Amino acid sequence: MIKIVIFLVASLAFISCQQKQETVATQDTVNEEFPFFIPAEKPNRPLSAAVKRNYDAYDNIRPEQTELYTQFKYTKLKGFDYNDGDGTITRRDPSKVIFENGKYYVYYTGRKSPVKPVGMARAKEATDVIPSADWDLSDIWYATSEDGFTWEEQGIAVARPPKPQPGWRSVTTTDILKWKGKYYLYFQAFMEASGLRGDFCPVSVAYADSPDGPWTHTGKIVIPNGPEGAWDQYSIHDPYPLVHDGKIYLYYKGDFDKRPELKPSKIRMQGLAIAEDPLGPFIKHPLNPVVNSGHETTLFPFKEGVAAIVQRDGQEHNTIQYAKDWVNFEIASITELLPVAAGPFVPDAFTDTKNGRGITWGISHIINADGNWNHTMLVRFDCDLSQDVDDQGMKDHHYNYSPEFHFKHALNQKQKERIKKQTEELKININ
Ligand code: AAL
């Protein structure tokens, strides 16, 4: 009996001492500094919200080791002439790049007009030869390349159709789908000069048996504007098809909510419409909008999900995002100098892949290329958003912007006057 009592007392003493040690350890941990060598795994200790986010919100705590982090490098393209930037030629909003017949193809908005655009604000002055916006009175052009750097413009792929077909005013901002051996070009189909009411248009589609055409207009609106009061009731922009789950996942932008008191709106969002056939019907996702920022949609299959380059507008601009389910996007990384209206080379865009490899280059555009808002130019971007490449030269951070670049973003007169007034008020209060 005595032995049992002694054993029980000893056990209780051991457990109590053990608990104290753990408590002491916890106390010590709380008082311990965060370690010099950053733990690769989330440490079992009190953490600030920010450090918790480092472990919970991102694939890796280090950008340079994050597959969906990259910087972007740019190269001027050879083969495109812009009439010395006088505004009579513009090329913009390129499609994804495809590789067929031993060369690269890219499709884009091309405008060649006798005069430069008058601007959306003066859309009433536009005629059937005077463009309102940079993308007004445009056709879908295309070019080919052996190396992705020097391009040969081949001409118009999809021309404006006759009235009253969708796109008779302008066909723009196209993207390509390859499906069961045929090619489809989705595009914004303007039926009024952009700027008259807004940048309003639905999306139509043309098809061909070859990437060189000839292209046949369907004359159909395949992504219609939403119902009155809906977020996408006026503008269906930037159609961007990918193949997933045996269907066509077409992402697009809806320009909306530009109330005068909110001008100029700094937010754009992206939606998703899904179809089993390239000519529709496309069913818009009930959770639309699915991306809360961005301007032109740029996406690519990555692992089992889809990644998005989200640039220019909205709270989450300058991010690369990821949706494992192709619908619910989370921020994967934050970066800078993102390609605008990017059309990446996505080898597995149409293969219904279950393990998307990612991208390393594509074509994007630079608006206001001449500084007087006359035209937009196509450029090449390179990056490392690929499972098959580890280019640490693309995983750097903090571009060095020159003093001239900084001083180009100068105070305006109103800001100078506010600052002057603040200083004067300080002097008055002191005296
Ligand atoms: C682009 C795209 C769409 C808009 C206009 C031309 O950046 O968002 O195509 O309509 O601007």
Tab-separated table of C-alpha atoms and ligand atoms in Angstrom:
chain	number	residue	atom	x	y	z
A	1	MET	CA	0.000	0.000	0.000
A	2	ILE	CA	2.750	2.388	1.045
A	3	LYS	CA	4.546	1.674	-2.250
A	4	ILE	CA	1.397	2.693	-4.235
A	5	VAL	CA	1.111	5.964	-2.300
A	6	ILE	CA	4.810	6.715	-2.834
A	7	PHE	CA	4.433	5.972	-6.612
A	8	LEU	CA	1.350	8.254	-6.900
A	9	VAL	CA	3.068	11.118	-5.025
A	10	ALA	CA	6.211	10.747	-7.211
A	11	SER	CA	4.085	10.714	-10.414
A	12	LEU	CA	2.171	13.829	-9.365
A	13	ALA	CA	5.473	15.566	-8.537
A	14	PHE	CA	6.903	14.619	-11.983
A	15	ILE	CA	3.808	15.825	-13.890
A	16	SER	CA	3.749	19.097	-11.954
A	17	CYS	CA	7.485	19.641	-12.604
A	18	GLN	CA	6.952	18.835	-16.308
A	19	GLN	CA	4.083	21.320	-16.570
A	20	LYS	CA	6.217	23.968	-14.835
A	21	GLN	CA	9.003	23.319	-17.327
A	22	GLU	CA	6.550	23.733	-20.235
A	23	THR	CA	5.142	26.882	-18.625
A	24	VAL	CA	8.635	28.125	-18.041
A	25	ALA	CA	9.429	27.255	-21.689
A	26	THR	CA	6.350	29.140	-22.846
A	27	GLN	CA	7.264	32.072	-20.631
A	28	ASP	CA	10.836	31.886	-21.924
A	29	THR	CA	9.534	31.659	-25.508
A	30	VAL	CA	7.398	34.737	-25.018
A	31	ASN	CA	10.363	36.589	-23.600
A	32	GLU	CA	12.720	35.142	-26.256
A	33	GLU	CA	13.543	37.446	-29.187
A	34	PHE	CA	12.294	36.339	-32.589
A	35	PRO	CA	15.200	34.178	-33.853
A	36	PHE	CA	17.987	35.609	-36.040
A	37	PHE	CA	17.673	32.706	-38.473
A	38	ILE	CA	14.074	33.018	-39.696
A	39	PRO	CA	12.280	29.704	-39.043
A	40	ALA	CA	11.244	28.100	-42.358
A	41	GLU	CA	8.150	26.698	-40.650
A	42	LYS	CA	5.723	28.781	-38.589
A	43	PRO	CA	7.147	28.747	-35.036
A	44	ASN	CA	4.999	27.730	-32.051
A	45	ARG	CA	5.153	31.112	-30.295
A	46	PRO	CA	3.147	34.335	-30.148
A	47	LEU	CA	3.413	36.069	-33.523
A	48	SER	CA	2.264	39.465	-34.818
A	49	ALA	CA	-0.451	39.529	-37.490
A	50	ALA	CA	2.154	40.462	-40.099
A	51	VAL	CA	4.544	37.617	-39.310
A	52	LYS	CA	1.603	35.171	-39.073
A	53	ARG	CA	0.595	36.356	-42.574
A	54	ASN	CA	4.078	35.614	-43.837
A	55	TYR	CA	3.563	31.958	-42.969
A	56	ASP	CA	-0.173	31.603	-43.631
A	57	ALA	CA	-0.872	33.789	-46.695
A	58	TYR	CA	2.073	33.051	-48.947
A	59	ASP	CA	3.641	29.897	-50.387
A	60	ASN	CA	7.013	30.948	-49.016
A	61	ILE	CA	8.170	33.643	-46.619
A	62	ARG	CA	10.816	34.708	-49.105
A	63	PRO	CA	9.774	36.310	-52.431
A	64	GLU	CA	12.886	34.925	-54.129
A	65	GLN	CA	11.723	31.402	-53.296
A	66	THR	CA	8.070	32.024	-54.232
A	67	GLU	CA	7.180	30.468	-57.607
A	68	LEU	CA	4.463	33.057	-58.188
A	69	TYR	CA	6.778	35.986	-57.473
A	70	THR	CA	8.782	37.643	-60.221
A	71	GLN	CA	10.127	40.899	-61.517
A	72	PHE	CA	9.512	41.792	-65.136
A	73	LYS	CA	12.070	42.716	-67.813
A	74	TYR	CA	11.131	44.576	-71.017
A	75	THR	CA	12.442	44.540	-74.590
A	76	LYS	CA	11.546	46.860	-77.472
A	77	LEU	CA	10.135	44.835	-80.359
A	78	LYS	CA	11.489	45.027	-83.922
A	79	GLY	CA	9.195	45.110	-86.946
A	80	PHE	CA	6.481	47.531	-85.856
A	81	ASP	CA	6.406	51.102	-87.226
A	82	TYR	CA	4.369	53.811	-85.480
A	83	ASN	CA	4.679	56.732	-87.934
A	84	ASP	CA	6.974	58.547	-85.463
A	85	GLY	CA	4.211	58.480	-82.853
A	86	ASP	CA	1.957	60.907	-84.713
A	87	GLY	CA	-1.116	59.015	-83.552
A	88	THR	CA	-2.098	57.606	-86.946
A	89	ILE	CA	-0.961	54.092	-85.911
A	90	THR	CA	-1.589	52.272	-82.667
A	91	ARG	CA	-1.083	48.658	-81.639
A	92	ARG	CA	-2.355	47.498	-78.267
A	93	ASP	CA	-4.125	44.905	-76.102
A	94	PRO	CA	-2.297	41.854	-77.484
A	95	SER	CA	-3.700	38.325	-77.318
A	96	LYS	CA	-1.927	35.415	-75.715
A	97	VAL	CA	0.984	34.306	-77.918
A	98	ILE	CA	0.561	30.911	-79.637
A	99	PHE	CA	3.163	28.737	-81.411
A	100	GLU	CA	1.962	27.181	-84.678
A	101	ASN	CA	3.585	26.242	-88.039
A	102	GLY	CA	7.022	26.688	-86.441
A	103	LYS	CA	6.517	30.300	-85.403
A	104	TYR	CA	4.886	32.565	-82.850
A	105	TYR	CA	1.600	34.371	-83.545
A	106	VAL	CA	0.113	37.357	-81.728
A	107	TYR	CA	-3.159	39.154	-82.450
A	108	TYR	CA	-3.860	42.726	-81.335
A	109	THR	CA	-5.925	45.879	-81.757
A	110	GLY	CA	-4.560	47.770	-84.759
A	111	ARG	CA	-5.652	51.247	-85.787
A	112	LYS	CA	-4.343	53.028	-88.891
A	113	SER	CA	-6.260	56.281	-89.283
A	114	PRO	CA	-5.583	59.489	-91.262
A	115	VAL	CA	-5.570	61.513	-88.047
A	116	LYS	CA	-4.921	60.860	-84.362
A	117	PRO	CA	-7.832	60.262	-81.946
A	118	VAL	CA	-9.753	63.289	-80.641
A	119	GLY	CA	-10.116	61.582	-77.242
A	120	MET	CA	-13.136	60.012	-75.494
A	121	ALA	CA	-14.184	63.356	-74.017
A	122	ARG	CA	-14.657	64.702	-77.576
A	123	ALA	CA	-16.326	61.536	-78.917
A	124	LYS	CA	-19.102	63.673	-80.437
A	125	GLU	CA	-16.500	64.991	-82.919
A	126	ALA	CA	-15.555	61.455	-84.037
A	127	THR	CA	-16.573	60.485	-87.557
A	128	ASP	CA	-16.125	57.342	-89.636
A	129	VAL	CA	-12.489	58.396	-90.154
A	130	ILE	CA	-11.757	60.458	-87.049
A	131	PRO	CA	-11.296	58.110	-84.050
A	132	SER	CA	-12.559	59.017	-80.601
A	133	ALA	CA	-10.418	56.752	-78.363
A	134	ASP	CA	-7.064	55.148	-79.192
A	135	TRP	CA	-8.914	51.867	-79.883
A	136	ASP	CA	-11.778	53.372	-81.905
A	137	LEU	CA	-12.074	52.513	-85.674
A	138	SER	CA	-9.759	49.522	-85.143
A	139	ASP	CA	-9.423	46.037	-86.607
A	140	ILE	CA	-7.778	42.876	-85.291
A	141	TRP	CA	-4.292	42.666	-86.792
A	142	TYR	CA	-1.754	39.905	-86.385
A	143	ALA	CA	1.978	39.343	-86.631
A	144	THR	CA	4.330	36.361	-86.597
A	145	SER	CA	7.843	35.869	-85.273
A	146	GLU	CA	10.624	33.278	-85.374
A	147	ASP	CA	12.100	34.371	-82.021
A	148	GLY	CA	9.563	36.500	-80.118
A	149	PHE	CA	11.675	39.636	-80.513
A	150	THR	CA	11.474	40.493	-84.234
A	151	TRP	CA	7.941	40.442	-85.622
A	152	GLU	CA	6.471	40.585	-89.107
A	153	GLU	CA	3.059	42.220	-89.341
A	154	GLN	CA	0.868	39.986	-91.521
A	155	GLY	CA	-2.123	42.282	-91.865
A	156	ILE	CA	-5.722	42.314	-90.691
A	157	ALA	CA	-7.035	39.045	-89.262
A	158	VAL	CA	-10.558	40.175	-88.335
A	159	ALA	CA	-11.831	43.383	-89.951
A	160	ARG	CA	-14.752	45.476	-88.774
A	161	PRO	CA	-17.918	43.827	-90.163
A	162	PRO	CA	-20.606	45.852	-91.961
A	163	LYS	CA	-23.361	47.565	-89.961
A	164	PRO	CA	-25.354	46.468	-88.029
A	165	GLN	CA	-23.146	43.492	-87.054
A	166	PRO	CA	-21.552	43.670	-83.600
A	167	GLY	CA	-18.192	45.393	-84.014
A	168	TRP	CA	-19.079	47.510	-87.077
A	169	ARG	CA	-17.565	50.604	-85.325
A	170	SER	CA	-14.463	48.875	-83.931
A	171	VAL	CA	-13.213	45.367	-83.153
A	172	THR	CA	-10.612	45.409	-80.390
A	173	THR	CA	-8.872	43.745	-77.460
A	174	THR	CA	-8.880	40.238	-78.786
A	175	ASP	CA	-7.751	36.902	-77.412
A	176	ILE	CA	-7.229	33.512	-78.971
A	177	LEU	CA	-8.622	30.069	-78.176
A	178	LYS	CA	-7.568	26.842	-79.852
A	179	TRP	CA	-10.277	24.204	-79.426
A	180	LYS	CA	-10.531	20.848	-81.191
A	181	GLY	CA	-8.182	21.978	-83.970
A	182	LYS	CA	-10.013	25.215	-84.772
A	183	TYR	CA	-9.050	28.772	-83.794
A	184	TYR	CA	-11.345	31.372	-82.235
A	185	LEU	CA	-10.699	35.097	-81.759
A	186	TYR	CA	-12.908	36.733	-79.131
A	187	PHE	CA	-13.015	40.530	-79.303
A	188	GLN	CA	-14.779	43.630	-78.036
A	189	ALA	CA	-17.473	44.502	-80.558
A	190	PHE	CA	-18.141	48.236	-80.487
A	191	MET	CA	-21.329	49.562	-82.062
A	192	GLU	CA	-20.706	53.206	-81.133
A	193	ALA	CA	-17.670	55.454	-80.824
A	194	SER	CA	-16.054	54.825	-77.439
A	195	GLY	CA	-16.717	57.804	-75.185
A	196	LEU	CA	-20.164	58.752	-76.518
A	197	ARG	CA	-21.817	57.094	-73.495
A	198	GLY	CA	-18.812	55.266	-72.090
A	199	ASP	CA	-16.556	52.417	-73.173
A	200	PHE	CA	-19.559	50.244	-73.879
A	201	CYS	CA	-19.458	46.994	-75.809
A	202	PRO	CA	-20.268	43.256	-75.680
A	203	VAL	CA	-17.964	40.467	-76.890
A	204	SER	CA	-18.236	38.678	-80.220
A	205	VAL	CA	-16.153	35.917	-81.836
A	206	ALA	CA	-14.735	34.879	-85.217
A	207	TYR	CA	-13.298	31.472	-86.145
A	208	ALA	CA	-10.846	29.913	-88.625
A	209	ASP	CA	-9.269	26.578	-89.484
A	210	SER	CA	-5.794	28.151	-89.491
A	211	PRO	CA	-4.088	30.789	-87.326
A	212	ASP	CA	-3.562	32.667	-90.601
A	213	GLY	CA	-7.297	32.702	-91.301
A	214	PRO	CA	-9.430	33.313	-93.239
A	215	TRP	CA	-11.568	34.295	-90.248
A	216	THR	CA	-15.354	34.062	-90.295
A	217	HIS	CA	-17.389	36.494	-88.218
A	218	THR	CA	-20.138	34.716	-86.340
A	219	GLY	CA	-21.998	38.031	-86.098
A	220	LYS	CA	-22.978	36.782	-82.628
A	221	ILE	CA	-22.673	38.406	-79.244
A	222	VAL	CA	-21.279	35.520	-77.180
A	223	ILE	CA	-20.658	37.375	-73.920
A	224	PRO	CA	-23.614	39.704	-73.595
A	225	ASN	CA	-23.773	42.773	-71.413
A	226	GLY	CA	-25.382	42.083	-68.040
A	227	PRO	CA	-28.968	43.028	-67.138
A	228	GLU	CA	-29.787	46.601	-66.110
A	229	GLY	CA	-28.189	47.443	-62.790
A	230	ALA	CA	-25.653	44.612	-63.045
A	231	TRP	CA	-21.922	45.313	-62.630
A	232	ASP	CA	-21.285	44.332	-66.272
A	233	GLN	CA	-24.354	45.945	-67.825
A	234	TYR	CA	-22.399	48.184	-70.167
A	235	SER	CA	-18.844	46.904	-70.708
A	236	ILE	CA	-17.566	43.425	-71.379
A	237	HIS	CA	-13.848	44.003	-71.903
A	238	ASP	CA	-10.669	41.988	-72.315
A	239	PRO	CA	-12.099	38.528	-73.133
A	240	TYR	CA	-9.509	35.931	-72.073
A	241	PRO	CA	-10.268	32.229	-72.758
A	242	LEU	CA	-8.487	29.246	-71.186
A	243	VAL	CA	-9.441	25.554	-71.161
A	244	HIS	CA	-10.177	23.927	-67.811
A	245	ASP	CA	-12.263	20.956	-66.683
A	246	GLY	CA	-13.203	20.190	-70.292
A	247	LYS	CA	-14.779	23.632	-70.704
A	248	ILE	CA	-13.886	27.134	-71.874
A	249	TYR	CA	-13.205	29.458	-68.929
A	250	LEU	CA	-13.417	32.991	-70.303
A	251	TYR	CA	-12.359	35.755	-67.928
A	252	TYR	CA	-13.296	39.376	-68.712
A	253	LYS	CA	-13.351	42.871	-67.219
A	254	GLY	CA	-16.505	44.814	-66.437
A	255	ASP	CA	-15.973	48.600	-66.330
A	256	PHE	CA	-18.498	49.948	-63.861
A	257	ASP	CA	-19.492	52.401	-61.123
A	258	LYS	CA	-17.872	55.567	-62.464
A	259	ARG	CA	-20.193	57.921	-60.622
A	260	PRO	CA	-19.169	61.576	-61.268
A	261	GLU	CA	-18.365	62.092	-57.583
A	262	LEU	CA	-15.982	59.117	-57.805
A	263	LYS	CA	-14.176	60.172	-60.960
A	264	PRO	CA	-11.709	59.066	-62.050
A	265	SER	CA	-12.595	55.576	-60.833
A	266	LYS	CA	-9.582	53.675	-59.562
A	267	ILE	CA	-11.239	50.261	-59.422
A	268	ARG	CA	-11.934	47.620	-62.045
A	269	MET	CA	-12.978	44.018	-61.502
A	270	GLN	CA	-12.895	40.820	-63.545
A	271	GLY	CA	-15.608	38.226	-64.165
A	272	LEU	CA	-15.739	34.632	-65.401
A	273	ALA	CA	-18.076	33.014	-67.950
A	274	ILE	CA	-17.969	29.285	-68.735
A	275	ALA	CA	-19.103	27.419	-71.863
A	276	GLU	CA	-18.929	23.896	-73.269
A	277	ASP	CA	-18.747	25.227	-76.817
A	278	PRO	CA	-16.597	28.129	-78.140
A	279	LEU	CA	-19.708	29.789	-79.603
A	280	GLY	CA	-21.523	29.567	-76.272
A	281	PRO	CA	-23.751	29.759	-74.452
A	282	PHE	CA	-21.378	31.233	-71.866
A	283	ILE	CA	-22.770	31.080	-68.341
A	284	LYS	CA	-21.527	33.876	-66.075
A	285	HIS	CA	-20.278	32.664	-62.703
A	286	PRO	CA	-22.651	33.406	-59.803
A	287	LEU	CA	-19.736	34.748	-57.744
A	288	ASN	CA	-18.827	37.392	-60.347
A	289	PRO	CA	-16.763	39.556	-60.098
A	290	VAL	CA	-14.088	36.979	-59.175
A	291	VAL	CA	-11.050	39.319	-59.242
A	292	ASN	CA	-11.450	42.542	-57.214
A	293	SER	CA	-8.799	44.592	-59.050
A	294	GLY	CA	-6.786	44.722	-62.261
A	295	HIS	CA	-7.530	46.138	-65.657
A	296	GLU	CA	-6.846	43.791	-68.574
A	297	THR	CA	-7.132	40.157	-67.473
A	298	THR	CA	-3.916	38.146	-67.781
A	299	LEU	CA	-4.111	34.568	-66.528
A	300	PHE	CA	-2.394	31.216	-66.954
A	301	PRO	CA	-2.870	27.671	-65.636
A	302	PHE	CA	-0.536	27.050	-62.679
A	303	LYS	CA	-0.349	23.685	-60.924
A	304	GLU	CA	-4.009	22.631	-60.483
A	305	GLY	CA	-5.303	26.216	-60.415
A	306	VAL	CA	-5.007	29.458	-62.333
A	307	ALA	CA	-2.735	32.446	-61.689
A	308	ALA	CA	-3.526	36.069	-62.546
A	309	ILE	CA	-1.357	39.133	-63.132
A	310	VAL	CA	-3.422	41.892	-61.488
A	311	GLN	CA	-2.181	45.327	-62.499
A	312	ARG	CA	-3.144	48.971	-62.697
A	313	ASP	CA	-6.484	49.376	-60.857
A	314	GLY	CA	-8.086	48.414	-57.557
A	315	GLN	CA	-6.924	47.809	-54.022
A	316	GLU	CA	-4.939	44.729	-55.035
A	317	HIS	CA	-3.189	46.110	-58.112
A	318	ASN	CA	0.479	45.162	-58.416
A	319	THR	CA	-0.192	41.621	-57.230
A	320	ILE	CA	0.053	38.148	-58.677
A	321	GLN	CA	-2.906	36.084	-57.533
A	322	TYR	CA	-3.867	32.421	-57.517
A	323	ALA	CA	-7.149	30.489	-57.505
A	324	LYS	CA	-6.814	26.762	-56.848
A	325	ASP	CA	-10.470	26.369	-57.919
A	326	TRP	CA	-10.184	28.880	-60.824
A	327	VAL	CA	-12.752	31.107	-59.037
A	328	ASN	CA	-11.608	32.217	-55.578
A	329	PHE	CA	-8.400	34.235	-55.924
A	330	GLU	CA	-5.883	34.970	-53.168
A	331	ILE	CA	-2.788	37.172	-53.323
A	332	ALA	CA	0.310	35.061	-54.035
A	333	SER	CA	2.809	37.902	-54.169
A	334	ILE	CA	3.248	41.655	-54.515
A	335	THR	CA	5.543	42.994	-57.229
A	336	GLU	CA	6.213	46.054	-59.397
A	337	LEU	CA	6.380	47.293	-63.015
A	338	LEU	CA	3.844	44.653	-64.042
A	339	PRO	CA	3.146	44.172	-67.768
A	340	VAL	CA	-0.013	46.026	-68.848
A	341	ALA	CA	-2.596	44.168	-70.978
A	342	ALA	CA	-0.185	41.224	-71.070
A	343	GLY	CA	-0.645	38.414	-73.581
A	344	PRO	CA	1.698	35.692	-72.300
A	345	PHE	CA	2.988	32.674	-74.215
A	346	VAL	CA	1.071	29.928	-72.408
A	347	PRO	CA	1.962	26.536	-73.915
A	348	ASP	CA	-0.698	24.756	-71.837
A	349	ALA	CA	-3.475	27.374	-72.185
A	350	PHE	CA	-5.714	24.948	-74.114
A	351	THR	CA	-4.544	21.504	-72.961
A	352	ASP	CA	-6.878	21.306	-69.955
A	353	THR	CA	-3.754	20.648	-67.917
A	354	LYS	CA	-3.950	19.437	-64.330
A	355	ASN	CA	-0.482	20.807	-63.605
A	356	GLY	CA	-0.042	24.204	-65.288
A	357	ARG	CA	3.639	24.925	-65.856
A	358	GLY	CA	3.399	28.731	-65.834
A	359	ILE	CA	4.932	31.415	-68.059
A	360	THR	CA	8.234	33.113	-68.825
A	361	TRP	CA	7.395	35.726	-71.480
A	362	GLY	CA	4.762	37.384	-73.599
A	363	ILE	CA	3.707	40.600	-75.299
A	364	SER	CA	2.210	43.561	-73.423
A	365	HIS	CA	1.618	47.204	-74.243
A	366	ILE	CA	2.670	50.656	-73.107
A	367	ILE	CA	-0.009	53.338	-73.453
A	368	ASN	CA	0.869	56.980	-74.140
A	369	ALA	CA	4.051	55.708	-75.760
A	370	ASP	CA	4.802	59.114	-77.276
A	371	GLY	CA	3.925	61.188	-74.202
A	372	ASN	CA	1.042	62.966	-75.937
A	373	TRP	CA	-1.516	60.168	-75.661
A	374	ASN	CA	-1.336	59.593	-79.400
A	375	HIS	CA	-0.613	55.888	-79.546
A	376	THR	CA	0.140	52.668	-77.722
A	377	MET	CA	3.019	50.311	-78.528
A	378	LEU	CA	3.570	46.595	-78.128
A	379	VAL	CA	6.576	45.415	-76.115
A	380	ARG	CA	7.972	42.076	-74.963
A	381	PHE	CA	8.051	41.185	-71.282
A	382	ASP	CA	10.018	38.374	-69.651
A	383	CYS	CA	9.561	36.920	-66.157
A	384	ASP	CA	9.871	33.752	-64.097
A	385	LEU	CA	6.395	32.556	-63.198
A	386	SER	CA	7.261	29.021	-64.232
A	387	GLN	CA	7.625	25.704	-62.418
A	388	ASP	CA	10.293	24.792	-64.986
A	389	VAL	CA	12.601	27.758	-64.514
A	390	ASP	CA	14.405	29.150	-61.464
A	391	ASP	CA	15.838	32.430	-62.687
A	392	GLN	CA	17.007	34.310	-59.620
A	393	GLY	CA	17.719	37.259	-61.914
A	394	MET	CA	13.946	37.574	-62.161
A	395	LYS	CA	13.394	37.186	-58.415
A	396	ASP	CA	15.099	40.391	-57.365
A	397	HIS	CA	13.142	43.296	-55.857
A	398	HIS	CA	13.251	47.095	-55.699
A	399	TYR	CA	13.982	48.496	-59.128
A	400	ASN	CA	16.219	51.575	-58.905
A	401	TYR	CA	14.158	54.383	-60.368
A	402	SER	CA	16.424	57.209	-61.572
A	403	PRO	CA	16.219	60.737	-60.109
A	404	GLU	CA	14.803	61.866	-63.491
A	405	PHE	CA	12.066	59.241	-63.159
A	406	HIS	CA	11.224	60.506	-59.654
A	407	PHE	CA	11.213	64.153	-60.710
A	408	LYS	CA	8.916	63.301	-63.650
A	409	HIS	CA	6.219	62.673	-61.014
A	410	ALA	CA	6.235	66.267	-59.748
A	411	LEU	CA	3.791	68.202	-57.550
A	412	ASN	CA	0.951	69.931	-59.350
A	413	GLN	CA	0.063	73.590	-58.781
A	414	LYS	CA	-2.780	72.790	-56.353
A	415	GLN	CA	-0.458	70.649	-54.198
A	416	LYS	CA	2.227	73.388	-54.196
A	417	GLU	CA	-0.346	75.946	-53.047
A	418	ARG	CA	-1.571	73.617	-50.246
A	419	ILE	CA	2.007	73.151	-49.027
A	420	LYS	CA	2.718	76.900	-49.176
A	421	LYS	CA	-0.472	77.589	-47.173
A	422	GLN	CA	0.507	75.000	-44.530
A	423	THR	CA	3.892	76.697	-44.028
A	424	GLU	CA	2.333	80.158	-43.836
A	425	GLU	CA	-0.153	78.909	-41.195
A	426	LEU	CA	2.738	77.489	-39.161
A	427	LYS	CA	4.498	80.879	-39.209
A	428	ILE	CA	1.303	82.708	-38.186
A	429	ASN	CA	0.710	80.323	-35.260
A	430	ILE	CA	4.289	80.769	-34.006
A	431	ASN	CA	4.125	84.588	-34.041
B	1	AAL	C1	-7.987	48.472	-72.730
B	1	AAL	C2	-8.973	47.375	-72.378
B	1	AAL	C3	-10.205	47.508	-73.270
B	1	AAL	C4	-10.822	48.863	-73.074
B	1	AAL	C5	-9.777	49.728	-73.719
B	1	AAL	C6	-9.515	48.956	-74.993
B	1	AAL	O1	-6.940	48.579	-71.840
B	1	AAL	O2	-9.321	47.432	-71.010
B	1	AAL	O3	-9.790	47.577	-74.636
B	1	AAL	O4	-12.043	48.948	-73.822
B	1	AAL	O5	-8.645	49.733	-72.829
